[in-house]
CSV table of C-alpha atoms in Angstrom, one decimal:
chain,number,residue,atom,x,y,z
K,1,UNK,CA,0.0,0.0,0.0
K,2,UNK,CA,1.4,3.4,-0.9
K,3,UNK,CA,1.5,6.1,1.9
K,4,UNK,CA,-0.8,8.1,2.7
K,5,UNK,CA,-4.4,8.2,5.0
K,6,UNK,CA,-7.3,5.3,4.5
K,7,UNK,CA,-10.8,4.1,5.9
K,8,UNK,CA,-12.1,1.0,6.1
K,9,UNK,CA,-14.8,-0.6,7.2
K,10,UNK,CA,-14.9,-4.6,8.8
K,11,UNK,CA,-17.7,-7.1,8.4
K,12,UNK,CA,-15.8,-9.6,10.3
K,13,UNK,CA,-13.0,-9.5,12.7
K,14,UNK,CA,-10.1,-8.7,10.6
K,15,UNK,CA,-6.5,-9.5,11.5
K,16,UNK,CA,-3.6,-7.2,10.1
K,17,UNK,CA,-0.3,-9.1,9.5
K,18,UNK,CA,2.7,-6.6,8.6
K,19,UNK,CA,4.8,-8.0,6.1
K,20,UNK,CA,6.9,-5.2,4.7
K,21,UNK,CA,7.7,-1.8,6.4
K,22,UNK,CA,5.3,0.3,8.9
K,23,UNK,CA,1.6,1.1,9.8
K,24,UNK,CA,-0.5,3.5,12.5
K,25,UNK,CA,-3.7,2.1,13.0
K,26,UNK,CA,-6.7,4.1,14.9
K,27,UNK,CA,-10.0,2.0,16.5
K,28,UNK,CA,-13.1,4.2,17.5
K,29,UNK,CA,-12.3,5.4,21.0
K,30,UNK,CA,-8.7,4.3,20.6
K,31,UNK,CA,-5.2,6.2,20.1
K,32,UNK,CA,-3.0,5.5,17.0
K,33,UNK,CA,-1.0,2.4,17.4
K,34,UNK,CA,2.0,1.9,15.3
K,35,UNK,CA,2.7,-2.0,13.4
K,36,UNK,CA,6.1,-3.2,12.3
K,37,UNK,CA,7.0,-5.7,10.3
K,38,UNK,CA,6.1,-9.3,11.9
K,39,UNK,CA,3.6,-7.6,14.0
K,40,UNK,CA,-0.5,-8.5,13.9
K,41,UNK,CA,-3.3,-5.9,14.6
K,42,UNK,CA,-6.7,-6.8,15.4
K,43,UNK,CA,-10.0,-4.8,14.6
K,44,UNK,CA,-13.4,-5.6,16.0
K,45,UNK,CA,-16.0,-6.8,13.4
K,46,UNK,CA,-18.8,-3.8,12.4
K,47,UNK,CA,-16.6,-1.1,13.0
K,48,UNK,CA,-14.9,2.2,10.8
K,49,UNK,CA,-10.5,2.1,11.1
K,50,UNK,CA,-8.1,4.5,9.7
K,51,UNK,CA,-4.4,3.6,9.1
K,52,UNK,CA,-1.8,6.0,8.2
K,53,UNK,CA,1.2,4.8,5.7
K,54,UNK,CA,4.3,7.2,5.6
K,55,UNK,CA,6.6,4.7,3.6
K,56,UNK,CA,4.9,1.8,1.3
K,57,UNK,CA,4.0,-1.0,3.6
K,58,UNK,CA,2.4,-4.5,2.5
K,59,UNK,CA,0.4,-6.7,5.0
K,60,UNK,CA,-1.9,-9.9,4.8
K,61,UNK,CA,-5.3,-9.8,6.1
K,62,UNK,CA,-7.0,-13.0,7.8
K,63,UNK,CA,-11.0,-12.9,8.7
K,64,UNK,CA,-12.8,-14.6,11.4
């Protein structure tokens, strides 16, 4: 993913698996949490996220 700011919305729990380079990630209610490579993030089903990308980054996503 190139840098820059993104939304997304979640049907199911989604889980974020950095594979290359560095994300922030913001939850409703939640501060900005920062994902290096090797590193999982996990965002609640039904609910709005915003990352933020300064360098390209590329990550695998896994749904349960």
């Amino acid at each position: 993913m190139l840098p820059g700011e993104y939304k997304f919305t979640t049907e199911k729990e989604e889980h974020i698996v950095v594979t290359l380079g560095e994300l922030q990630l913001q939850v409703p209610g939640g501060p900005w949490k920062k994902y290096s490579r090797g590193e999982t993030a996990i965002v609640p089903a039904k609910v709005e996220f915003q990352l933020r990308i300064q360098e390209t980054v590329a990550y695998v996503c896994f749904y349960k």
